[in-house]
PDB file of C-alpha atoms in Angstrom:
ATOM      1  CA  MET A   1       7.056 105.269-109.634  1.00 39.00           C
ATOM      2  CA  SER A   2       5.274 108.678-108.156  1.00 37.00           C
ATOM      3  CA  ASP A   3       6.016 108.570-104.787  1.00 38.00           C
ATOM      4  CA  HIS A   4       8.863 105.859-104.878  1.00 38.00           C
ATOM      5  CA  GLU A   5      11.215 107.238-107.041  1.00 35.00           C
ATOM      6  CA  ALA A   6      14.444 106.482-107.470  1.00 35.00           C
ATOM      7  CA  LEU A   7      14.519 103.375-106.141  1.00 41.00           C
ATOM      8  CA  HIS A   8      18.206 101.616-107.331  1.00 45.00           C
ATOM      9  CA  GLY A   9      19.458  98.027-107.428  1.00 52.00           C
ATOM     10  CA  HIS A  10      23.206  97.771-106.191  1.00 52.00           C
ATOM     11  CA  GLU A  11      25.433  94.867-105.694  1.00 49.00           C
ATOM     12  CA  THR A  12      26.605  94.956-102.097  1.00 45.00           C
ATOM     13  CA  HIS A  13      28.625  92.145 -99.455  1.00 43.00           C
ATOM     14  CA  PRO A  14      26.916  89.386 -98.742  1.00 44.00           C
ATOM     15  CA  ALA A  15      23.672  90.094 -96.766  1.00 52.00           C
ATOM     16  CA  GLN A  16      23.230  89.273 -92.957  1.00 57.00           C
ATOM     17  CA  LEU A  17      19.800  88.674 -92.174  1.00 69.00           C
ATOM     18  CA  GLU A  18      18.036  87.869 -88.827  1.00 69.00           C
ATOM     19  CA  LEU A  19      15.773  85.127 -90.973  1.00 68.00           C
ATOM     20  CA  ASP A  20      18.802  83.424 -92.205  1.00 67.00           C
ATOM     21  CA  GLN A  21      18.967  82.780 -88.223  1.00 62.00           C
ATOM     22  CA  GLY A  22      15.759  81.079 -87.667  1.00 56.00           C
ATOM     23  CA  ASP A  23      17.245  79.309 -84.806  1.00 57.00           C
ATOM     24  CA  VAL A  24      17.792  82.077 -83.052  1.00 60.00           C
ATOM     25  CA  TYR A  25      14.986  84.212 -83.998  1.00 69.00           C
ATOM     26  CA  SER A  26      11.990  81.675 -84.164  1.00 72.00           C
ATOM     27  CA  LYS A  27      10.168  82.505 -81.625  1.00 73.00           C
ATOM     28  CA  TYR A  28       9.360  85.551 -83.693  1.00 80.00           C
ATOM     29  CA  MET A  29       8.433  84.207 -86.982  1.00 85.00           C
ATOM     30  CA  LEU A  30       4.698  84.577 -87.234  1.00 89.00           C
ATOM     31  CA  HIS A  31       3.141  81.401 -89.185  1.00 90.00           C
ATOM     32  CA  SER A  32      -0.675  82.688 -89.108  1.00 92.00           C
ATOM     33  CA  ARG A  33      -1.975  83.838 -92.158  1.00 93.00           C
ATOM     34  CA  SER A  34      -4.345  86.484 -90.599  1.00 92.00           C
ATOM     35  CA  GLU A  35      -1.155  87.552 -88.466  1.00 91.00           C
ATOM     36  CA  ILE A  36       0.959  87.912 -91.622  1.00 94.00           C
ATOM     37  CA  LEU A  37      -1.533  89.664 -93.652  1.00 95.00           C
ATOM     38  CA  TYR A  38      -1.789  91.936 -91.211  1.00 92.00           C
ATOM     39  CA  VAL A  39       1.535  92.829 -90.747  1.00 93.00           C
ATOM     40  CA  LEU A  40       2.200  93.619 -94.492  1.00 96.00           C
ATOM     41  CA  ARG A  41      -1.130  95.211 -94.498  1.00 95.00           C
ATOM     42  CA  ALA A  42       0.286  97.990 -92.070  1.00 93.00           C
ATOM     43  CA  VAL A  43       3.745  98.139 -94.589  1.00 94.00           C
ATOM     44  CA  LEU A  44       1.568  99.052 -97.278  1.00 96.00           C
ATOM     45  CA  GLN A  45      -0.203 101.497 -95.454  1.00 94.00           C
ATOM     46  CA  LYS A  46       2.910 103.222 -93.567  1.00 91.00           C
ATOM     47  CA  GLY A  47       4.050 103.374 -97.383  1.00 91.00           C
ATOM     48  CA  SER A  48       7.608 101.654 -95.614  1.00 87.00           C
ATOM     49  CA  LEU A  49      10.720 101.036 -97.595  1.00 90.00           C
ATOM     50  CA  VAL A  50      11.498  97.704 -98.611  1.00 93.00           C
ATOM     51  CA  THR A  51      15.200  96.244 -99.052  1.00 91.00           C
ATOM     52  CA  VAL A  52      15.737  92.958-101.591  1.00 93.00           C
ATOM     53  CA  TYR A  53      18.301  90.772-101.464  1.00 92.00           C
ATOM     54  CA  PHE A  54      18.937  88.110-103.628  1.00 92.00           C
ATOM     55  CA  ASP A  55      22.290  86.672-105.263  1.00 88.00           C
ATOM     56  CA  HIS A  56      22.440  85.162-102.199  1.00 82.00           C
ATOM     57  CA  GLY A  57      22.240  88.544-100.617  1.00 80.00           C
ATOM     58  CA  LYS A  58      25.055  90.118-102.858  1.00 82.00           C
ATOM     59  CA  SER A  59      22.429  91.883-104.852  1.00 87.00           C
ATOM     60  CA  PHE A  60      20.161  94.314-103.838  1.00 89.00           C
ATOM     61  CA  LEU A  61      16.928  96.780-104.933  1.00 90.00           C
ATOM     62  CA  LEU A  62      14.639  98.879-102.906  1.00 91.00           C
ATOM     63  CA  THR A  63      11.109  98.317-103.438  1.00 93.00           C
ATOM     64  CA  ALA A  64       7.691  99.086-102.055  1.00 94.00           C
ATOM     65  CA  LEU A  65       4.513  97.346-101.298  1.00 96.00           C
ATOM     66  CA  VAL A  66       2.037  98.711-103.357  1.00 96.00           C
ATOM     67  CA  ALA A  67      -1.119  95.780-103.339  1.00 97.00           C
ATOM     68  CA  VAL A  68      -2.073  93.219-100.603  1.00 97.00           C
ATOM     69  CA  ASP A  69      -4.354  90.558-102.290  1.00 96.00           C
ATOM     70  CA  ALA A  70      -5.867  88.538 -99.699  1.00 95.00           C
ATOM     71  CA  GLU A  71      -8.069  86.512-101.766  1.00 93.00           C
ATOM     72  CA  ASN A  72      -5.389  85.289-104.240  1.00 93.00           C
ATOM     73  CA  GLY A  73      -3.010  85.625-102.040  1.00 95.00           C
ATOM     74  CA  SER A  74      -0.625  87.565-103.945  1.00 96.00           C
ATOM     75  CA  LEU A  75       1.627  90.924-103.241  1.00 97.00           C
ATOM     76  CA  LEU A  76       2.547  93.423-105.624  1.00 97.00           C
ATOM     77  CA  PHE A  77       5.845  95.904-105.419  1.00 97.00           C
ATOM     78  CA  ASP A  78       7.073  98.031-107.245  1.00 94.00           C
ATOM     79  CA  VAL A  79      10.286  97.474-109.645  1.00 93.00           C
ATOM     80  CA  GLY A  80      13.281  99.006-109.530  1.00 86.00           C
ATOM     81  CA  SER A  81      15.071 101.612-111.245  1.00 84.00           C
ATOM     82  CA  ASP A  82      17.715  99.931-112.456  1.00 87.00           C
ATOM     83  CA  GLU A  83      16.575  97.734-115.377  1.00 91.00           C
ATOM     84  CA  GLU A  84      19.245  95.243-115.696  1.00 92.00           C
ATOM     85  CA  MET A  85      18.787  94.851-111.181  1.00 92.00           C
ATOM     86  CA  ASN A  86      15.021  94.198-111.696  1.00 94.00           C
ATOM     87  CA  ASN A  87      15.832  91.403-114.907  1.00 95.00           C
ATOM     88  CA  ARG A  88      18.459  89.677-111.862  1.00 94.00           C
ATOM     89  CA  ALA A  89      15.706  89.813-108.953  1.00 95.00           C
ATOM     90  CA  LEU A  90      13.164  88.225-111.420  1.00 96.00           C
ATOM     91  CA  LYS A  91      14.963  85.529-112.108  1.00 95.00           C
ATOM     92  CA  ALA A  92      16.139  84.787-108.631  1.00 94.00           C
ATOM     93  CA  ASP A  93      15.044  81.443-106.834  1.00 92.00           C
ATOM     94  CA  ARG A  94      15.053  83.177-103.634  1.00 92.00           C
ATOM     95  CA  LEU A  95      14.737  86.632-102.303  1.00 95.00           C
ATOM     96  CA  LEU A  96      15.010  88.639 -99.114  1.00 93.00           C
ATOM     97  CA  PHE A  97      12.432  91.243 -97.871  1.00 95.00           C
ATOM     98  CA  THR A  98      13.464  93.277 -94.946  1.00 92.00           C
ATOM     99  CA  THR A  99      11.577  96.917 -93.558  1.00 91.00           C
ATOM    100  CA  SER A 100      10.585  98.086 -90.732  1.00 85.00           C
ATOM    101  CA  LEU A 101       7.248  99.191 -89.029  1.00 82.00           C
ATOM    102  CA  ASP A 102       7.255 101.768 -86.337  1.00 73.00           C
ATOM    103  CA  LYS A 103      10.196 100.220 -84.819  1.00 72.00           C
ATOM    104  CA  VAL A 104       9.397  96.347 -85.453  1.00 82.00           C
ATOM    105  CA  LYS A 105      11.656  94.787 -87.804  1.00 86.00           C
ATOM    106  CA  VAL A 106       9.822  93.050 -90.473  1.00 92.00           C
ATOM    107  CA  GLN A 107      11.565  90.528 -92.812  1.00 93.00           C
ATOM    108  CA  PHE A 108      10.268  87.497 -95.219  1.00 95.00           C
ATOM    109  CA  SER A 109      11.704  85.915 -97.725  1.00 94.00           C
ATOM    110  CA  LEU A 110      10.000  84.677-101.695  1.00 94.00           C
ATOM    111  CA  LYS A 111      10.839  81.765-103.848  1.00 92.00           C
ATOM    112  CA  ALA A 112      10.046  84.006-106.893  1.00 93.00           C
ATOM    113  CA  LEU A 113       8.683  86.955-108.105  1.00 95.00           C
ATOM    114  CA  SER A 114       7.144  87.601-111.831  1.00 95.00           C
ATOM    115  CA  SER A 115       6.573  90.540-114.206  1.00 95.00           C
ATOM    116  CA  ALA A 116       2.876  92.302-113.626  1.00 95.00           C
ATOM    117  CA  SER A 117       1.423  95.996-113.067  1.00 92.00           C
ATOM    118  CA  HIS A 118      -0.112  98.243-110.756  1.00 93.00           C
ATOM    119  CA  GLU A 119      -2.280 100.805-112.035  1.00 93.00           C
ATOM    120  CA  GLY A 120      -0.955 101.119-115.447  1.00 92.00           C
ATOM    121  CA  ARG A 121       2.925 100.764-114.210  1.00 93.00           C
ATOM    122  CA  ALA A 122       5.242  98.293-114.209  1.00 94.00           C
ATOM    123  CA  ALA A 123       5.266  96.149-111.469  1.00 96.00           C
ATOM    124  CA  PHE A 124       6.497  92.824-109.528  1.00 97.00           C
ATOM    125  CA  ARG A 125       4.458  90.046-108.251  1.00 97.00           C
ATOM    126  CA  ALA A 126       4.692  87.313-105.183  1.00 97.00           C
ATOM    127  CA  SER A 127       3.015  85.078-103.410  1.00 96.00           C
ATOM    128  CA  LEU A 128       1.923  85.595 -99.400  1.00 97.00           C
ATOM    129  CA  PRO A 129       5.098  84.600 -97.942  1.00 96.00           C
ATOM    130  CA  GLU A 130       4.859  81.452 -95.552  1.00 94.00           C
ATOM    131  CA  THR A 131       6.394  83.050 -92.555  1.00 93.00           C
ATOM    132  CA  VAL A 132       6.912  86.547 -91.355  1.00 93.00           C
ATOM    133  CA  LEU A 133       9.619  87.598 -89.050  1.00 89.00           C
ATOM    134  CA  ARG A 134       8.434  89.926 -86.585  1.00 87.00           C
ATOM    135  CA  LEU A 135      11.529  91.881 -83.829  1.00 81.00           C
ATOM    136  CA  GLN A 136      11.079  94.328 -81.910  1.00 71.00           C
ATOM    137  CA  ARG A 137      13.534  96.970 -81.186  1.00 55.00           C
ATOM    138  CA  ARG A 138      14.989  95.750 -78.154  1.00 57.00           C
ATOM    139  CA  GLU A 139      15.251  92.346 -79.328  1.00 52.00           C
ATOM    140  CA  TYR A 140      17.281  93.356 -82.535  1.00 56.00           C
ATOM    141  CA  TYR A 141      18.801  96.381 -81.755  1.00 70.00           C
ATOM    142  CA  ARG A 142      22.509  96.641 -81.422  1.00 78.00           C
ATOM    143  CA  LEU A 143      24.923  99.158 -79.870  1.00 86.00           C
ATOM    144  CA  ALA A 144      28.473 100.190 -82.115  1.00 88.00           C
ATOM    145  CA  THR A 145      30.781 100.268 -79.236  1.00 90.00           C
ATOM    146  CA  PRO A 146      33.376 103.601 -78.818  1.00 84.00           C
ATOM    147  CA  ILE A 147      35.345 103.352 -81.049  1.00 80.00           C
ATOM    148  CA  ALA A 148      38.400 105.754 -79.361  1.00 83.00           C
ATOM    149  CA  ASN A 149      37.593 103.115 -76.047  1.00 87.00           C
ATOM    150  CA  PRO A 150      37.307  99.448 -77.636  1.00 92.00           C
ATOM    151  CA  ILE A 151      35.905  97.323 -74.944  1.00 96.00           C
ATOM    152  CA  TYR A 152      37.575  93.791 -74.898  1.00 98.00           C
ATOM    153  CA  CYS A 153      36.215  89.644 -74.683  1.00 98.00           C
ATOM    154  CA  LYS A 154      38.486  87.691 -73.027  1.00 98.00           C
ATOM    155  CA  MET A 155      38.174  84.110 -74.266  1.00 97.00           C
ATOM    156  CA  THR A 156      39.524  80.666 -75.069  1.00 96.00           C
ATOM    157  CA  ALA A 157      40.145  80.217 -78.767  1.00 94.00           C
ATOM    158  CA  ARG A 158      40.664  76.468 -79.751  1.00 89.00           C
ATOM    159  CA  GLY A 159      42.838  75.381 -81.958  1.00 81.00           C
ATOM    160  CA  ASP A 160      41.901  71.864 -84.044  1.00 78.00           C
ATOM    161  CA  ASP A 161      43.162  70.048 -81.648  1.00 77.00           C
ATOM    162  CA  GLY A 162      42.469  70.753 -79.226  1.00 76.00           C
ATOM    163  CA  SER A 163      44.553  73.275 -77.579  1.00 82.00           C
ATOM    164  CA  GLY A 164      42.966  76.515 -75.526  1.00 88.00           C
ATOM    165  CA  LYS A 165      44.810  79.888 -76.569  1.00 92.00           C
ATOM    166  CA  ALA A 166      43.725  83.389 -74.266  1.00 96.00           C
ATOM    167  CA  VAL A 167      42.989  85.739 -76.353  1.00 97.00           C
ATOM    168  CA  SER A 168      41.498  89.475 -76.040  1.00 97.00           C
ATOM    169  CA  ILE A 169      38.472  89.726 -78.974  1.00 97.00           C
ATOM    170  CA  PRO A 170      37.495  93.483 -79.436  1.00 96.00           C
ATOM    171  CA  LEU A 171      34.087  93.693 -79.986  1.00 96.00           C
ATOM    172  CA  LEU A 172      31.997  95.605 -82.621  1.00 93.00           C
ATOM    173  CA  ASP A 173      29.048  95.680 -81.415  1.00 92.00           C
ATOM    174  CA  ILE A 174      26.667  94.827 -78.341  1.00 93.00           C
ATOM    175  CA  SER A 175      23.197  94.266 -77.971  1.00 87.00           C
ATOM    176  CA  GLY A 176      20.983  91.726 -75.067  1.00 84.00           C
ATOM    177  CA  GLY A 177      21.120  88.700 -78.006  1.00 84.00           C
ATOM    178  CA  GLY A 178      24.651  88.980 -78.091  1.00 91.00           C
ATOM    179  CA  VAL A 179      28.043  90.950 -79.436  1.00 94.00           C
ATOM    180  CA  GLY A 180      29.859  91.107 -82.802  1.00 93.00           C
ATOM    181  CA  LEU A 181      33.265  90.499 -82.735  1.00 95.00           C
ATOM    182  CA  MET A 182      36.257  91.759 -84.777  1.00 94.00           C
ATOM    183  CA  VAL A 183      38.300  88.365 -84.973  1.00 95.00           C
ATOM    184  CA  ASP A 184      42.090  88.356 -86.187  1.00 94.00           C
ATOM    185  CA  PRO A 185      41.811  86.343 -89.861  1.00 93.00           C
ATOM    186  CA  GLU A 186      44.571  84.169 -88.299  1.00 92.00           C
ATOM    187  CA  LEU A 187      41.963  83.021 -85.776  1.00 94.00           C
ATOM    188  CA  LYS A 188      39.138  82.196 -88.514  1.00 92.00           C
ATOM    189  CA  ASP A 189      39.198  78.264 -87.711  1.00 92.00           C
ATOM    190  CA  ALA A 190      38.585  79.237 -84.298  1.00 94.00           C
ATOM    191  CA  PHE A 191      35.618  81.090 -84.405  1.00 95.00           C
ATOM    192  CA  LYS A 192      33.343  78.841 -86.771  1.00 92.00           C
ATOM    193  CA  VAL A 193      29.916  78.740 -87.089  1.00 88.00           C
ATOM    194  CA  GLU A 194      28.501  76.744 -83.936  1.00 88.00           C
ATOM    195  CA  THR A 195      31.431  76.643 -81.862  1.00 93.00           C
ATOM    196  CA  ALA A 196      30.361  77.290 -78.246  1.00 93.00           C
ATOM    197  CA  PHE A 197      32.330  79.682 -76.001  1.00 96.00           C
ATOM    198  CA  SER A 198      32.370  79.402 -71.803  1.00 94.00           C
ATOM    199  CA  ASP A 199      33.341  81.930 -69.630  1.00 95.00           C
ATOM    200  CA  CYS A 200      33.939  84.669 -71.933  1.00 98.00           C
ATOM    201  CA  ARG A 201      34.266  88.026 -69.551  1.00 98.00           C
ATOM    202  CA  ILE A 202      34.044  91.228 -70.821  1.00 98.00           C
ATOM    203  CA  ASP A 203      34.039  94.492 -68.765  1.00 97.00           C
ATOM    204  CA  LEU A 204      31.614  96.595 -69.239  1.00 96.00           C
ATOM    205  CA  PRO A 205      32.235 100.374 -68.298  1.00 93.00           C
ATOM    206  CA  ASP A 206      30.360 101.649 -65.114  1.00 91.00           C
ATOM    207  CA  GLU A 207      29.054  98.088 -65.204  1.00 93.00           C
ATOM    208  CA  GLY A 208      31.326  95.751 -64.325  1.00 94.00           C
ATOM    209  CA  LEU A 209      32.204  92.283 -65.391  1.00 97.00           C
ATOM    210  CA  LEU A 210      29.905  90.813 -67.711  1.00 97.00           C
ATOM    211  CA  VAL A 211      30.701  86.899 -67.816  1.00 96.00           C
ATOM    212  CA  CYS A 212      28.775  84.777 -70.067  1.00 97.00           C
ATOM    213  CA  ASN A 213      28.680  81.849 -72.599  1.00 95.00           C
ATOM    214  CA  LEU A 214      28.695  82.252 -76.327  1.00 95.00           C
ATOM    215  CA  VAL A 215      27.691  81.379 -79.524  1.00 92.00           C
ATOM    216  CA  VAL A 216      28.890  81.676 -82.826  1.00 92.00           C
ATOM    217  CA  ARG A 217      26.160  81.997 -85.171  1.00 86.00           C
ATOM    218  CA  ASN A 218      27.664  83.830 -88.334  1.00 86.00           C
ATOM    219  CA  ALA A 219      31.250  84.895 -89.701  1.00 88.00           C
ATOM    220  CA  PHE A 220      31.921  86.691 -92.750  1.00 86.00           C
ATOM    221  CA  ASP A 221      35.383  88.448 -93.934  1.00 87.00           C
ATOM    222  CA  VAL A 222      35.799  92.352 -93.822  1.00 84.00           C
ATOM    223  CA  THR A 223      37.758  94.863 -95.568  1.00 80.00           C
ATOM    224  CA  THR A 224      37.955  97.841 -93.440  1.00 75.00           C
ATOM    225  CA  LYS A 225      38.105 101.316 -96.398  1.00 77.00           C
ATOM    226  CA  SER A 226      41.889 101.979 -95.346  1.00 81.00           C
ATOM    227  CA  GLY A 227      42.319  98.285 -96.612  1.00 81.00           C
ATOM    228  CA  ASN A 228      42.768  96.567 -93.266  1.00 84.00           C
ATOM    229  CA  HIS A 229      41.182  92.626 -93.232  1.00 86.00           C
ATOM    230  CA  HIS A 230      39.225  90.905 -90.104  1.00 89.00           C
ATOM    231  CA  LEU A 231      36.364  88.603 -89.825  1.00 92.00           C
ATOM    232  CA  ARG A 232      33.207  89.770 -88.469  1.00 92.00           C
ATOM    233  CA  VAL A 233      31.768  87.171 -85.780  1.00 93.00           C
ATOM    234  CA  GLY A 234      28.491  87.366 -84.464  1.00 90.00           C
ATOM    235  CA  CYS A 235      27.711  85.745 -81.327  1.00 92.00           C
ATOM    236  CA  GLU A 236      24.680  85.055 -79.074  1.00 89.00           C
ATOM    237  CA  PHE A 237      24.689  85.360 -75.416  1.00 90.00           C
ATOM    238  CA  VAL A 238      23.451  81.656 -74.314  1.00 87.00           C
ATOM    239  CA  ASP A 239      21.740  81.107 -71.169  1.00 85.00           C
ATOM    240  CA  LEU A 240      22.193  84.952 -70.004  1.00 84.00           C
ATOM    241  CA  PRO A 241      20.916  85.415 -65.838  1.00 86.00           C
ATOM    242  CA  GLY A 242      18.269  88.070 -66.596  1.00 82.00           C
ATOM    243  CA  THR A 243      20.303  89.901 -63.934  1.00 86.00           C
ATOM    244  CA  ARG A 244      22.856  89.779 -66.712  1.00 90.00           C
ATOM    245  CA  LEU A 245      20.839  90.765 -69.216  1.00 86.00           C
ATOM    246  CA  THR A 246      20.133  93.796 -67.090  1.00 85.00           C
ATOM    247  CA  MET A 247      23.670  94.865 -67.630  1.00 90.00           C
ATOM    248  CA  VAL A 248      23.757  94.678 -71.097  1.00 91.00           C
ATOM    249  CA  GLN A 249      20.732  96.805 -71.175  1.00 86.00           C
ATOM    250  CA  ARG A 250      22.104  99.426 -69.066  1.00 89.00           C
ATOM    251  CA  TYR A 251      25.136  99.745 -70.338  1.00 92.00           C
ATOM    252  CA  ILE A 252      23.415 100.278 -73.966  1.00 89.00           C
ATOM    253  CA  THR A 253      21.000 102.970 -72.340  1.00 86.00           C
ATOM    254  CA  HIS A 254      24.095 104.635 -70.505  1.00 88.00           C
ATOM    255  CA  VAL A 255      26.258 104.981 -73.566  1.00 89.00           C
ATOM    256  CA  GLU A 256      23.081 106.232 -75.740  1.00 85.00           C
ATOM    257  CA  ARG A 257      22.599 108.953 -73.682  1.00 86.00           C
ATOM    258  CA  GLU A 258      25.590 110.073 -73.465  1.00 86.00           C
ATOM    259  CA  ARG A 259      26.069 110.172 -77.320  1.00 84.00           C
ATOM    260  CA  LYS A 260      22.726 111.779 -77.595  1.00 84.00           C
ATOM    261  CA  ALA A 261      24.116 114.630 -74.967  1.00 85.00           C
ATOM    262  CA  ARG A 262      26.948 115.170 -76.827  1.00 84.00           C
ATOM    263  CA  MET A 263      25.086 115.392 -80.303  1.00 83.00           C
ATOM    264  CA  SER A 264      22.761 117.886 -78.392  1.00 81.00           C
ATOM    265  CA  GLY A 265      25.792 120.113 -76.982  1.00 74.00           C
ATOM    266  CA  MET A 266      24.806 119.244 -72.936  1.00 61.00           C
ATOM    267  CA  ALA A 267      28.116 117.402 -72.615  1.00 48.00           C
TER     268      ALA A 267
END
């Protein structure tokens, strides 16, 4: 495999990709064939590592794009080093591809792979994707919030009977698009996908109180190394005013600067 040695296959927790949240990221989808070809050729030229998820996101392998054939509308990828995982990928009816290109996240899905060869080596062949998601770093970058001094989101969780309960949920991360919450499994029913929360309050250190509306976009169970269980809930900001978005961006920038300063021994 020359330049792309040790491309392994693995089983993992189901992947949560932006591509599967089309309602959130639809404005970043490319539909033009010429734009799609431009992005794929750039991935090829950069030799970017590509992660391929399949089996409903539970399995993945690492590969690289080795050819873009615009005339025949096809792509060629290196095979992985795990034969069993390669065979499973060939049997998959939907595969999600994700890579990065100059700090831009690129994702697309393909319906199937077939066996092929490229320059005398085994390869995967696939048809060109119909759409490609292209996300700038500022649009998807999520800052992991401090563990030692957690930030909390104060909100009202509602039961099936409509009754409300004031809760304070620790943040896992924050971005210009939303927050990740660490929710107690007992509150699982109150955090179903598409559930909306109004008047949520997050106290951002050095920035002030962020009042926002949130909607749940994804939720999945997580088990920590210590054996603790929680629900990781990804929420999107709804109609966040520009001034409040600026608060979030300032907070992220401030924390990043502090972390970099500590790492360099300046703080």
